[in-house]
Amino acid sequence: MDLESSKAKMNAKAETTQSSQMVFFFGPEGTDGNAAMKAILGGKGANLAEMISIGIPVPPGFTISTAVCTKFYEDGKKLPEVVWEDVLKNISRLEKSMGKKFGDPANPLLVSVRSGARASMPGMMDTILNLGLNDETAEGLAQISKNSRFAFDSYRRFIQMYSNVVMGMNSSILDITMEDIKDVKGAVNDTDLTAEDLRKLSETFKKKVFETTGKKFPTIPMDQLKGAISAVFESWNTPRAITYRKLNDIPDSWGTAVNIQAMVFGNRGDDSATGVAFTRDPSTGEKKFYGEFLINAQGEDVVAGIRTPRPVTELQKAMPAAYEELVGIYTKLEKHYRDMQDIEFTVEQNKLWMLQTRTGKRSAEAAVRIAIEMLKEKLISEEEALLRVDPYSLDQLLHPRLDPDAKRTQLAKGLPASPGAAFGQIVFTPEEAEKFAEDGKKSVLVRIETSPEDIHGMAVAQGILTTRGGMTSHAAVVARGMGKCCVAGCGDIEIDYDRETMTVRGHTLKKGDSITLDGGTGEVFLGEVKTVEPKLSADFDALMKLADKHKKLGVLTNADTPKDAATARRYGAEGIGLCRTEHMFFDSERIDVVREMIVAENTTDREKALEKLLPMQKSDFAQLFEEMAGFPVTIRLLDPPLHEFLPQSDEEIKNLATKLHIDGARLKSKVLSLHEFNPMLGHRGCRLAITFPEIYNMQSRAIAEAVVDVMKRKKLVVTPEIMIPLVGTAKELAILRKQCESEVQKVQAKSGVSFKYKIGTMIELPRAALTADEIALVADFFSFGTNDLTQTTMGLSRDDSGKFLNAYVSQGIFEKDPFVSIDQKGVGHLVKLAVDLGRKSKSDLKVGVCGEHGGDPASVEFFHRAGLDYVSCSPYRVPIARLAAAQAAVRKT
Amino acid sequence: MDLESSKAKMNAKAETTQSSQMVFFFGPEGTDGNAAMKAILGGKGANLAEMISIGIPVPPGFTISTAVCTKFYEDGKKLPEVVWEDVLKNISRLEKSMGKKFGDPANPLLVSVRSGARASMPGMMDTILNLGLNDETAEGLAQISKNSRFAFDSYRRFIQMYSNVVMGMNSSILDITMEDIKDVKGAVNDTDLTAEDLRKLSETFKKKVFETTGKKFPTIPMDQLKGAISAVFESWNTPRAITYRKLNDIPDSWGTAVNIQAMVFGNRGDDSATGVAFTRDPSTGEKKFYGEFLINAQGEDVVAGIRTPRPVTELQKAMPAAYEELVGIYTKLEKHYRDMQDIEFTVEQNKLWMLQTRTGKRSAEAAVRIAIEMLKEKLISEEEALLRVDPYSLDQLLHPRLDPDAKRTQLAKGLPASPGAAFGQIVFTPEEAEKFAEDGKKSVLVRIETSPEDIHGMAVAQGILTTRGGMTSHAAVVARGMGKCCVAGCGDIEIDYDRETMTVRGHTLKKGDSITLDGGTGEVFLGEVKTVEPKLSADFDALMKLADKHKKLGVLTNADTPKDAATARRYGAEGIGLCRTEHMFFDSERIDVVREMIVAENTTDREKALEKLLPMQKSDFAQLFEEMAGFPVTIRLLDPPLHEFLPQSDEEIKNLATKLHIDGARLKSKVLSLHEFNPMLGHRGCRLAITFPEIYNMQSRAIAEAVVDVMKRKKLVVTPEIMIPLVGTAKELAILRKQCESEVQKVQAKSGVSFKYKIGTMIELPRAALTADEIALVADFFSFGTNDLTQTTMGLSRDDSGKFLNAYVSQGIFEKDPFVSIDQKGVGHLVKLAVDLGRKSKSDLKVGVCGEHGGDPASVEFFHRAGLDYVSCSPYRVPIARLAAAQAAVRKT
């Protein structure tokens, strides 16, 4: 019976037993659970039951269900009486199965007590081994095993674990006592202590426990068991467990199960051992048996690092028979579970026992390789292969990384705003960054925050570090778009622009000092930390090809420059979903022309300045059309408020006035008059074109002329898509569409070249979504600008929300940062509404998204379900979006 | 047959004939139209037909329908041939009816050609009298009438009108010619010219027309008629007509009708006259016959003011029989139409003819009086009485007004932001305004724009004048709330704060100079213009009582002070729907404590400062509870971002640092760190309380303690409603509600006083509306904050939209300023959705609105239809809202 059919069969049972059965036995005599019952038995318990049912040697035991954990807390942290009665019954069953008796010095049954939640929470909760030992049973164990050393080693371990986990004693007290005794005895390893040393140690330990806690160490095994079960349930709510669940989206309500299992002993002598292993290399994905073991040790020793474990393949020499069996079992487990397994085993007197199997965690690189290789091995289907790789994790593969072996000194930690690594000399202005670049020096641009005027500096810096702003601040968004490393909102750093220094906890660095950023963790390091370049494997390409085969959504890119466009094409983008024309305005040779246009006092002057901009824009567009060679290119007309292009300081204003030959005071008053209280909600987007039609007219003409140029020169068929931002009413779009069409038609008539084009709009205001049926009548396509739609729907400024967003996420008000992953209930509701309304008016309406959410896997899945045609994201997110889109398609079917 | 039954009968006919019949005859032989057919016949045509059908003497004629106007424009400004054929047929019918022939010198038929749109557009379109005259028919008319003077006076009038209206000639050319001839002849009045003078004048006129236009004056009556009809249709699209329609919400598509009617002559001698009159006094509403007439004149003369007309009652002496008949007719007309009528009449050789009747325009004062008196006379029902008064117009009655007879010199004109009149000396800072107030001097506060920090100055100034911001700018909103006169956005004025001067078109005024504001027109006058105080009549009170009887919506008020509350109560408010607690924070003795709270570095320091604020807030609330004596009082907890309370200039920051004994640099950096890019979408509202729970906790405590205080001291039952702003998720409200309840319960427990209270939320974010079902589960009430809901839904900053809002309204993108009247399709959609979702979760959810829209009649009607329980508006808008609510209720049934 393989896992799937076992799941199917047992699910019914799981459903019916869920409400009544609290304790589930597993052993050769009969097993109540299976792998599908993780919700009730936890991952560990479910897999132990499953392994037994497929004939793998597992010490028998029983699992107290997760439902009891809930009851435990409801009853004020008390184990319900009925459950305890069930536990006693199962102990009897276990005694029969093992032929031993709990607390019987003649032949004592010892058990382990372990937590096991539905989702793996490694190291987060507690474990007690060797439970059932007291002075008498320890003596009995020594006699039966003819191994006093083993018996008292087990005993002292039990006292250590129990006193810590159940009695709440600081574990270092007994650790220190043990070290003291090792010193006295001249012992290097624990194994150097004799049986007699260990027997005395258990006495000393018990005394220490009494001295420290004021309580006698419990000697009755049933009392020990009851205490241990309660302690495991309580460990569900330790602060570290709570934090772990928050970080990993595990609901508090799930609770943990408790597994009570007959002990087997890897510490019973040199014919015993314990180990952990993976069925494939979790770091590279290579198909080889990978793990470690220790002779004469209990499981904890391998992980604890007290002794240095040996590679698992060496077990072949040490215990050939056990190794042979282990290889057979791991192969069987991987086939059965159809995924790479992370296993724990113990050999007791040459007999192999399996203590755990679970799906192994792996690096992104390994995940890709394992998925593709298992597909080739026909172990899994294409759909499964796609689902085996976390799209988020691909980010790691696309950017340079810090060499994991390199030494480093951490200076501060901010938000991991854009992945990758960057090393360079500190500069504080974009101009300095350019100067450094001209001199062939690498720089890191350090700013309190960035603005569109900094882009030229960001483009030439190796990385960007800001002290303010969140994951979706200007710096973060632009850096991700550029595929450039960025650490944002690093509040510990104070910048003094005047002195050109940055200070972090008393340590001051000046311009020219070197730092290294890790955009994947948000860390800032002193000096240079070596990096390694990413190499995309053939497996990666195979996975992407597979994704494209299955996905329904188109994946386009947000790109403003031919370089961005080329990168995105390399990563598989099927066109440009958003080209922000304003980014072309900040170029140093253009910005003054742009400013001339803005300060113009009348339409004629404005048109004159726009005439100068036209050839520049035309050449920009032509380059993009060439680069995208026939793929759609969606160009958004001017969006930001005009004041973003003007200088703000008195000196800059004075300089500009001189350059433009106008009165300084007049320019200053123009700058002041353009000031806005809430620029996000101000005079921007299509509102600019309603008041100054000549701006969009110039841009429409530039687009049309660029199309003509490329069609003539390159014989390419170009179909531009003109996108009008910030539309709130159908009338706005109708007015601007007409103007735009008229400009394009004029160019077509004049050139004699005809081409198709689309005119569409961004849906980024709630009102646009609510009236999408009307807007669709005058739009060829919709592109959701989910950044701004999130800002307006939630009334949440992206640039200002940093001050409270953490509190909102940590208090569970927002599940995730809504600028990172779309708020499905609120913003998503409007997206769905607009898609439905839009298609009702125009069934073939093309609908996509071009906000930051286009590269977020959870959001991509949502957009797939909402019926969008495409997503558009920054170039480095294209592979993530492709995989996420494929997963969405696979999950839906 | 009265009007109602006539309407009912004829409606069917109107429906069926609408598509086919283009020309409608009216005359003793038979009449095709009636008063209900205004859409087809225009107001004038419909009423002429109606008058004939009830036996009133009206010269016969026919009406070309409004549908022809549409066709006329569709056909490129050409009269359709079929229509012209119909016109010819109707001319024949008219000739038969009158026993005269068009163009026949022996017995010439003359006609008037007048426009007549569905809605009255007085003076906006053109009229031609005496059409059909040429040299021959003029001579014939002279002979038949035995009155050459009359004939040639008619002829010269015709040439004047026709050359202007049809031939596009500047009318002043012929006016000047006539004045020249009067000078030569020594004539004072037109009537001093002899028949011969006038005959010669017609020759001169025709010559002048040829010289000026290059075209011969048409002599064939049918050509004259065709030209006149076309000219009337064209007058529908003159700039002034277009502007008038825009201002009065009249759709361009309606078109005008053309009325061709047999001429009767008030200028046929001293037994002839012409006049206009109202059935009641349109200025006061008094029930008396009110109007003017002229002997031996045509209609235009009365209006033109060339001769001074006499009171209509004097007609009794001059022409007793005609007067008797006129009195009978006007009485019949008022009864028939059941409303005050505006009539035009002509007496030709002692025979009375009615030329027009229509519902008379009236002042707000008259509207109220007429409605109430007609109700008493049982002429109209209560519902009709309520509908007879335009709620908008009540504004005029509630504020002091400029004395209409006072002399004035206009300085500039801004937006009429808050009605009333104000006279005072110019001050440029709120502090100066306070100083002036202390010295007993009246001031007008002149600012570029106002902010919450200016409120203390606004409170003591007589009026507020700003050079920036629109109808819903801070200054406008606060001023309306205070019932204080405000002229906003007066861009012609430049303020120099440093020199303490304001300059308007070269004219500079300095601090202390006097100006007068008219908040009803937006005018600014030099020096003092006398004002008159409003007196509310008994009729006004009766109307309000009637409104309360019929309205379904509760009308509450937005009030922050006991004074506001008292005013609102006087105007009939049924409670406080919005008390903005932050307005209490700006008081000079409190602001520093508030600032201390804001700059606190930790919770303890913040709580210390809040402890100091508590007694102040408590006393504020207690006063409001007392003033409202048992009516509900809804208190909104702190809403604005904290930086609004901090000083911004370096010097102010330094002073504050000294006062608070903290480091200036630290304070400065605190101020900078609180800066927000988009404060509207920033760290404000309930977000403050999520990060700093102690703020709302203090406010909740202050409310509860105030309730206890008032209940103990005054034996009043107080039921406070605590309102939490800017909620976007149910979880926010759930968290804050719990904290709030806990504070209130603590106070109740400590004091032993128990009382009921409600905790609700503002719905002012799209996300809140979209998830209202969830929010309702933790809210006792919703109050729509439609100001912010408009800002977020439309992505439109109230403070910044001034730059383009005019363009949006004038291009028809917005029908009205969405901050003045709610955007029903977008924002309104969310309101309705939220009401439905909220009530689905909680059927007894109380739902109201507290944005500025609560005082806008069109919005009030919308809220009534959306099923809200109440609206809340500024005190001076309460009567408007009451009437609007009653009208909404009456209209719905």
PDB file of N, CA and C in Angstrom, chain A residues 673 675-681 687 690 729 732 765-767 770 774 792-795 797 799-800 803 808 811 813 823 825, chain B residues 673 675-681 687 690 729 732 765-767 770 774 792-795 797 799-800 803 808 811 813 823 825 829:
ATOM      1  N   SER A 673       3.909  76.684  -5.027  1.00  0.00           N
ATOM      2  CA  SER A 673       2.511  76.512  -5.423  1.00  0.00           C
ATOM      3  C   SER A 673       2.228  75.074  -5.852  1.00  0.00           C
ATOM      4  N   HIS A 675       3.529  72.549  -4.271  1.00  0.00           N
ATOM      5  CA  HIS A 675       3.589  71.692  -3.076  1.00  0.00           C
ATOM      6  C   HIS A 675       2.234  71.043  -2.829  1.00  0.00           C
ATOM      7  N   GLU A 676       2.244  69.789  -2.401  1.00  0.00           N
ATOM      8  CA  GLU A 676       0.981  69.112  -2.089  1.00  0.00           C
ATOM      9  C   GLU A 676       1.042  68.502  -0.694  1.00  0.00           C
ATOM     10  N   PHE A 677      -0.109  68.513  -0.039  1.00  0.00           N
ATOM     11  CA  PHE A 677      -0.196  67.924   1.301  1.00  0.00           C
ATOM     12  C   PHE A 677      -0.176  66.405   1.208  1.00  0.00           C
ATOM     13  N   ASN A 678      -0.872  65.884   0.227  1.00  0.00           N
ATOM     14  CA  ASN A 678      -0.941  64.437   0.031  1.00  0.00           C
ATOM     15  C   ASN A 678      -0.710  64.130  -1.442  1.00  0.00           C
ATOM     16  N   PRO A 679       0.558  64.160  -1.869  1.00  0.00           N
ATOM     17  CA  PRO A 679       0.846  64.021  -3.296  1.00  0.00           C
ATOM     18  C   PRO A 679       0.286  62.728  -3.889  1.00  0.00           C
ATOM     19  N   MET A 680       0.198  61.710  -3.056  1.00  0.00           N
ATOM     20  CA  MET A 680      -0.373  60.434  -3.532  1.00  0.00           C
ATOM     21  C   MET A 680      -1.787  60.644  -4.079  1.00  0.00           C
ATOM     22  N   LEU A 681      -2.518  61.586  -3.492  1.00  0.00           N
ATOM     23  CA  LEU A 681      -3.905  61.812  -3.873  1.00  0.00           C
ATOM     24  C   LEU A 681      -4.043  63.131  -4.628  1.00  0.00           C
ATOM     25  N   ARG A 687      -4.854  63.230 -14.332  1.00  0.00           N
ATOM     26  CA  ARG A 687      -5.296  64.575 -13.960  1.00  0.00           C
ATOM     27  C   ARG A 687      -4.376  65.634 -14.566  1.00  0.00           C
ATOM     28  N   ILE A 690      -5.605  66.116 -18.058  1.00  0.00           N
ATOM     29  CA  ILE A 690      -6.871  66.834 -18.172  1.00  0.00           C
ATOM     30  C   ILE A 690      -6.599  68.343 -18.122  1.00  0.00           C
ATOM     31  N   THR A 729     -12.838  57.903 -13.466  1.00  0.00           N
ATOM     32  CA  THR A 729     -14.145  57.954 -14.119  1.00  0.00           C
ATOM     33  C   THR A 729     -13.970  57.615 -15.601  1.00  0.00           C
ATOM     34  N   GLU A 732     -12.962  60.629 -17.924  1.00  0.00           N
ATOM     35  CA  GLU A 732     -11.544  61.002 -18.038  1.00  0.00           C
ATOM     36  C   GLU A 732     -10.893  60.200 -19.158  1.00  0.00           C
ATOM     37  N   LEU A 765      -7.646  53.022  -8.391  1.00  0.00           N
ATOM     38  CA  LEU A 765      -8.461  53.754  -7.429  1.00  0.00           C
ATOM     39  C   LEU A 765      -9.721  52.922  -7.163  1.00  0.00           C
ATOM     40  N   PRO A 766     -10.196  52.892  -5.923  1.00  0.00           N
ATOM     41  CA  PRO A 766     -11.426  52.143  -5.662  1.00  0.00           C
ATOM     42  C   PRO A 766     -12.560  52.561  -6.591  1.00  0.00           C
ATOM     43  N   ARG A 767     -12.659  53.866  -6.879  1.00  0.00           N
ATOM     44  CA  ARG A 767     -13.759  54.301  -7.732  1.00  0.00           C
ATOM     45  C   ARG A 767     -13.665  53.696  -9.133  1.00  0.00           C
ATOM     46  N   LEU A 770     -14.990  50.234  -8.859  1.00  0.00           N
ATOM     47  CA  LEU A 770     -16.439  50.209  -8.648  1.00  0.00           C
ATOM     48  C   LEU A 770     -17.213  50.565  -9.914  1.00  0.00           C
ATOM     49  N   GLU A 774     -18.320  50.840 -16.703  1.00  0.00           N
ATOM     50  CA  GLU A 774     -18.326  52.029 -17.561  1.00  0.00           C
ATOM     51  C   GLU A 774     -16.957  52.254 -18.196  1.00  0.00           C
ATOM     52  N   THR A 792      -5.006  53.309  -1.502  1.00  0.00           N
ATOM     53  CA  THR A 792      -6.283  54.011  -1.407  1.00  0.00           C
ATOM     54  C   THR A 792      -7.341  53.154  -0.722  1.00  0.00           C
ATOM     55  N   THR A 793      -7.400  51.876  -1.047  1.00  0.00           N
ATOM     56  CA  THR A 793      -8.436  51.023  -0.449  1.00  0.00           C
ATOM     57  C   THR A 793      -8.254  50.918   1.057  1.00  0.00           C
ATOM     58  N   MET A 794      -6.998  50.811   1.483  1.00  0.00           N
ATOM     59  CA  MET A 794      -6.746  50.674   2.912  1.00  0.00           C
ATOM     60  C   MET A 794      -6.462  52.024   3.571  1.00  0.00           C
ATOM     61  N   GLY A 795      -6.366  53.087   2.768  1.00  0.00           N
ATOM     62  CA  GLY A 795      -6.023  54.394   3.335  1.00  0.00           C
ATOM     63  C   GLY A 795      -4.651  54.367   3.984  1.00  0.00           C
ATOM     64  N   SER A 797      -0.555  54.872   3.454  1.00  0.00           N
ATOM     65  CA  SER A 797       0.551  55.386   2.655  1.00  0.00           C
ATOM     66  C   SER A 797       1.727  54.425   2.722  1.00  0.00           C
ATOM     67  N   ASP A 799       4.731  54.965   1.996  1.00  0.00           N
ATOM     68  CA  ASP A 799       5.945  55.592   2.510  1.00  0.00           C
ATOM     69  C   ASP A 799       5.872  55.892   4.001  1.00  0.00           C
ATOM     70  N   ASP A 800       4.670  55.916   4.550  1.00  0.00           N
ATOM     71  CA  ASP A 800       4.532  56.316   5.947  1.00  0.00           C
ATOM     72  C   ASP A 800       4.135  55.174   6.873  1.00  0.00           C
ATOM     73  N   LYS A 803       5.928  53.067  10.293  1.00  0.00           N
ATOM     74  CA  LYS A 803       5.884  53.332  11.732  1.00  0.00           C
ATOM     75  C   LYS A 803       4.945  52.401  12.484  1.00  0.00           C
ATOM     76  N   TYR A 808       1.042  46.164  13.380  1.00  0.00           N
ATOM     77  CA  TYR A 808      -0.148  45.589  12.765  1.00  0.00           C
ATOM     78  C   TYR A 808       0.041  44.113  12.434  1.00  0.00           C
ATOM     79  N   GLN A 811       0.405  42.075  15.834  1.00  0.00           N
ATOM     80  CA  GLN A 811      -0.855  41.899  16.567  1.00  0.00           C
ATOM     81  C   GLN A 811      -1.886  41.137  15.722  1.00  0.00           C
ATOM     82  N   ILE A 813      -3.353  41.976  13.018  1.00  0.00           N
ATOM     83  CA  ILE A 813      -4.373  42.780  12.320  1.00  0.00           C
ATOM     84  C   ILE A 813      -4.219  42.570  10.816  1.00  0.00           C
ATOM     85  N   ASP A 823      -3.839  42.165  -0.078  1.00  0.00           N
ATOM     86  CA  ASP A 823      -4.919  42.007   0.893  1.00  0.00           C
ATOM     87  C   ASP A 823      -6.118  41.451   0.128  1.00  0.00           C
ATOM     88  N   LYS A 825      -8.962  40.100   0.947  1.00  0.00           N
ATOM     89  CA  LYS A 825     -10.335  40.379   1.352  1.00  0.00           C
ATOM     90  C   LYS A 825     -10.779  41.791   0.964  1.00  0.00           C
TER      91      LYS A 825
ATOM     92  N   SER B 673      11.088  63.042  12.430  1.00  0.00           N
ATOM     93  CA  SER B 673      10.739  61.623  12.306  1.00  0.00           C
ATOM     94  C   SER B 673       9.233  61.436  12.187  1.00  0.00           C
ATOM     95  N   HIS B 675       7.387  63.443  10.438  1.00  0.00           N
ATOM     96  CA  HIS B 675       6.946  63.956   9.136  1.00  0.00           C
ATOM     97  C   HIS B 675       6.358  62.830   8.303  1.00  0.00           C
ATOM     98  N   GLU B 676       5.308  63.140   7.558  1.00  0.00           N
ATOM     99  CA  GLU B 676       4.711  62.126   6.694  1.00  0.00           C
ATOM    100  C   GLU B 676       4.560  62.656   5.268  1.00  0.00           C
ATOM    101  N   PHE B 677       4.726  61.764   4.308  1.00  0.00           N
ATOM    102  CA  PHE B 677       4.583  62.140   2.904  1.00  0.00           C
ATOM    103  C   PHE B 677       3.109  62.348   2.556  1.00  0.00           C
ATOM    104  N   ASN B 678       2.279  61.462   3.080  1.00  0.00           N
ATOM    105  CA  ASN B 678       0.839  61.534   2.828  1.00  0.00           C
ATOM    106  C   ASN B 678       0.100  61.382   4.150  1.00  0.00           C
ATOM    107  N   PRO B 679       0.061  62.456   4.928  1.00  0.00           N
ATOM    108  CA  PRO B 679      -0.509  62.339   6.281  1.00  0.00           C
ATOM    109  C   PRO B 679      -1.935  61.804   6.273  1.00  0.00           C
ATOM    110  N   MET B 680      -2.669  62.103   5.201  1.00  0.00           N
ATOM    111  CA  MET B 680      -4.033  61.597   5.089  1.00  0.00           C
ATOM    112  C   MET B 680      -4.071  60.070   5.196  1.00  0.00           C
ATOM    113  N   LEU B 681      -3.021  59.424   4.710  1.00  0.00           N
ATOM    114  CA  LEU B 681      -2.983  57.957   4.683  1.00  0.00           C
ATOM    115  C   LEU B 681      -1.963  57.435   5.690  1.00  0.00           C
ATOM    116  N   ARG B 687      -4.965  53.892  14.251  1.00  0.00           N
ATOM    117  CA  ARG B 687      -3.590  53.390  14.167  1.00  0.00           C
ATOM    118  C   ARG B 687      -2.730  53.940  15.303  1.00  0.00           C
ATOM    119  N   ILE B 690      -3.420  51.706  18.205  1.00  0.00           N
ATOM    120  CA  ILE B 690      -2.824  50.368  18.123  1.00  0.00           C
ATOM    121  C   ILE B 690      -1.371  50.446  18.594  1.00  0.00           C
ATOM    122  N   THR B 729     -10.065  47.302   9.444  1.00  0.00           N
ATOM    123  CA  THR B 729     -10.274  45.860   9.652  1.00  0.00           C
ATOM    124  C   THR B 729     -11.054  45.663  10.937  1.00  0.00           C
ATOM    125  N   GLU B 732      -8.887  45.528  14.214  1.00  0.00           N
ATOM    126  CA  GLU B 732      -8.514  46.788  14.879  1.00  0.00           C
ATOM    127  C   GLU B 732      -9.588  47.186  15.871  1.00  0.00           C
ATOM    128  N   LEU B 765     -12.876  54.317   5.087  1.00  0.00           N
ATOM    129  CA  LEU B 765     -11.921  53.712   4.165  1.00  0.00           C
ATOM    130  C   LEU B 765     -12.671  52.707   3.303  1.00  0.00           C
ATOM    131  N   PRO B 766     -12.345  52.618   2.015  1.00  0.00           N
ATOM    132  CA  PRO B 766     -13.018  51.626   1.175  1.00  0.00           C
ATOM    133  C   PRO B 766     -12.959  50.226   1.787  1.00  0.00           C
ATOM    134  N   ARG B 767     -11.819  49.892   2.382  1.00  0.00           N
ATOM    135  CA  ARG B 767     -11.708  48.545   2.931  1.00  0.00           C
ATOM    136  C   ARG B 767     -12.717  48.321   4.055  1.00  0.00           C
ATOM    137  N   LEU B 770     -15.988  47.601   2.400  1.00  0.00           N
ATOM    138  CA  LEU B 770     -15.998  46.291   1.754  1.00  0.00           C
ATOM    139  C   LEU B 770     -16.099  45.148   2.763  1.00  0.00           C
ATOM    140  N   GLU B 774     -18.003  42.132   8.637  1.00  0.00           N
ATOM    141  CA  GLU B 774     -17.139  41.712   9.742  1.00  0.00           C
ATOM    142  C   GLU B 774     -17.060  42.788  10.816  1.00  0.00           C
ATOM    143  N   THR B 792     -10.331  58.764  -0.248  1.00  0.00           N
ATOM    144  CA  THR B 792      -9.695  57.480  -0.532  1.00  0.00           C
ATOM    145  C   THR B 792     -10.340  56.786  -1.735  1.00  0.00           C
ATOM    146  N   THR B 793     -11.660  56.823  -1.826  1.00  0.00           N
ATOM    147  CA  THR B 793     -12.319  56.118  -2.931  1.00  0.00           C
ATOM    148  C   THR B 793     -11.932  56.728  -4.271  1.00  0.00           C
ATOM    149  N   MET B 794     -11.847  58.061  -4.298  1.00  0.00           N
ATOM    150  CA  MET B 794     -11.524  58.725  -5.554  1.00  0.00           C
ATOM    151  C   MET B 794     -10.033  58.999  -5.677  1.00  0.00           C
ATOM    152  N   GLY B 795      -9.272  58.716  -4.609  1.00  0.00           N
ATOM    153  CA  GLY B 795      -7.843  59.023  -4.638  1.00  0.00           C
ATOM    154  C   GLY B 795      -7.604  60.509  -4.816  1.00  0.00           C
ATOM    155  N   SER B 797      -7.126  64.179  -2.888  1.00  0.00           N
ATOM    156  CA  SER B 797      -6.843  64.926  -1.668  1.00  0.00           C
ATOM    157  C   SER B 797      -7.672  66.200  -1.639  1.00  0.00           C
ATOM    158  N   ASP B 799      -7.280  68.755   0.128  1.00  0.00           N
ATOM    159  CA  ASP B 799      -6.473  69.965   0.219  1.00  0.00           C
ATOM    160  C   ASP B 799      -5.723  70.284  -1.072  1.00  0.00           C
ATOM    161  N   ASP B 800      -5.579  69.305  -1.937  1.00  0.00           N
ATOM    162  CA  ASP B 800      -4.766  69.522  -3.130  1.00  0.00           C
ATOM    163  C   ASP B 800      -5.578  69.569  -4.418  1.00  0.00           C
ATOM    164  N   LYS B 803      -6.442  72.528  -7.559  1.00  0.00           N
ATOM    165  CA  LYS B 803      -5.734  72.858  -8.791  1.00  0.00           C
ATOM    166  C   LYS B 803      -6.414  72.314 -10.036  1.00  0.00           C
ATOM    167  N   TYR B 808     -12.205  69.722 -13.858  1.00  0.00           N
ATOM    168  CA  TYR B 808     -12.992  68.486 -13.840  1.00  0.00           C
ATOM    169  C   TYR B 808     -14.488  68.770 -13.903  1.00  0.00           C
ATOM    170  N   GLN B 811     -15.335  70.360 -17.459  1.00  0.00           N
ATOM    171  CA  GLN B 811     -15.322  69.394 -18.561  1.00  0.00           C
ATOM    172  C   GLN B 811     -16.348  68.280 -18.343  1.00  0.00           C
ATOM    173  N   ILE B 813     -16.471  66.010 -16.115  1.00  0.00           N
ATOM    174  CA  ILE B 813     -15.971  64.732 -15.586  1.00  0.00           C
ATOM    175  C   ILE B 813     -16.636  64.469 -14.233  1.00  0.00           C
ATOM    176  N   ASP B 823     -20.427  61.772  -4.340  1.00  0.00           N
ATOM    177  CA  ASP B 823     -20.316  61.041  -5.612  1.00  0.00           C
ATOM    178  C   ASP B 823     -21.129  59.765  -5.447  1.00  0.00           C
ATOM    179  N   LYS B 825     -22.286  57.469  -7.468  1.00  0.00           N
ATOM    180  CA  LYS B 825     -21.946  56.250  -8.197  1.00  0.00           C
ATOM    181  C   LYS B 825     -20.741  55.528  -7.589  1.00  0.00           C
ATOM    182  N   HIS B 829     -21.811  54.161  -3.765  1.00  0.00           N
ATOM    183  CA  HIS B 829     -21.885  52.709  -3.930  1.00  0.00           C
ATOM    184  C   HIS B 829     -21.327  52.008  -2.688  1.00  0.00           C
TER     185      HIS B 829
END
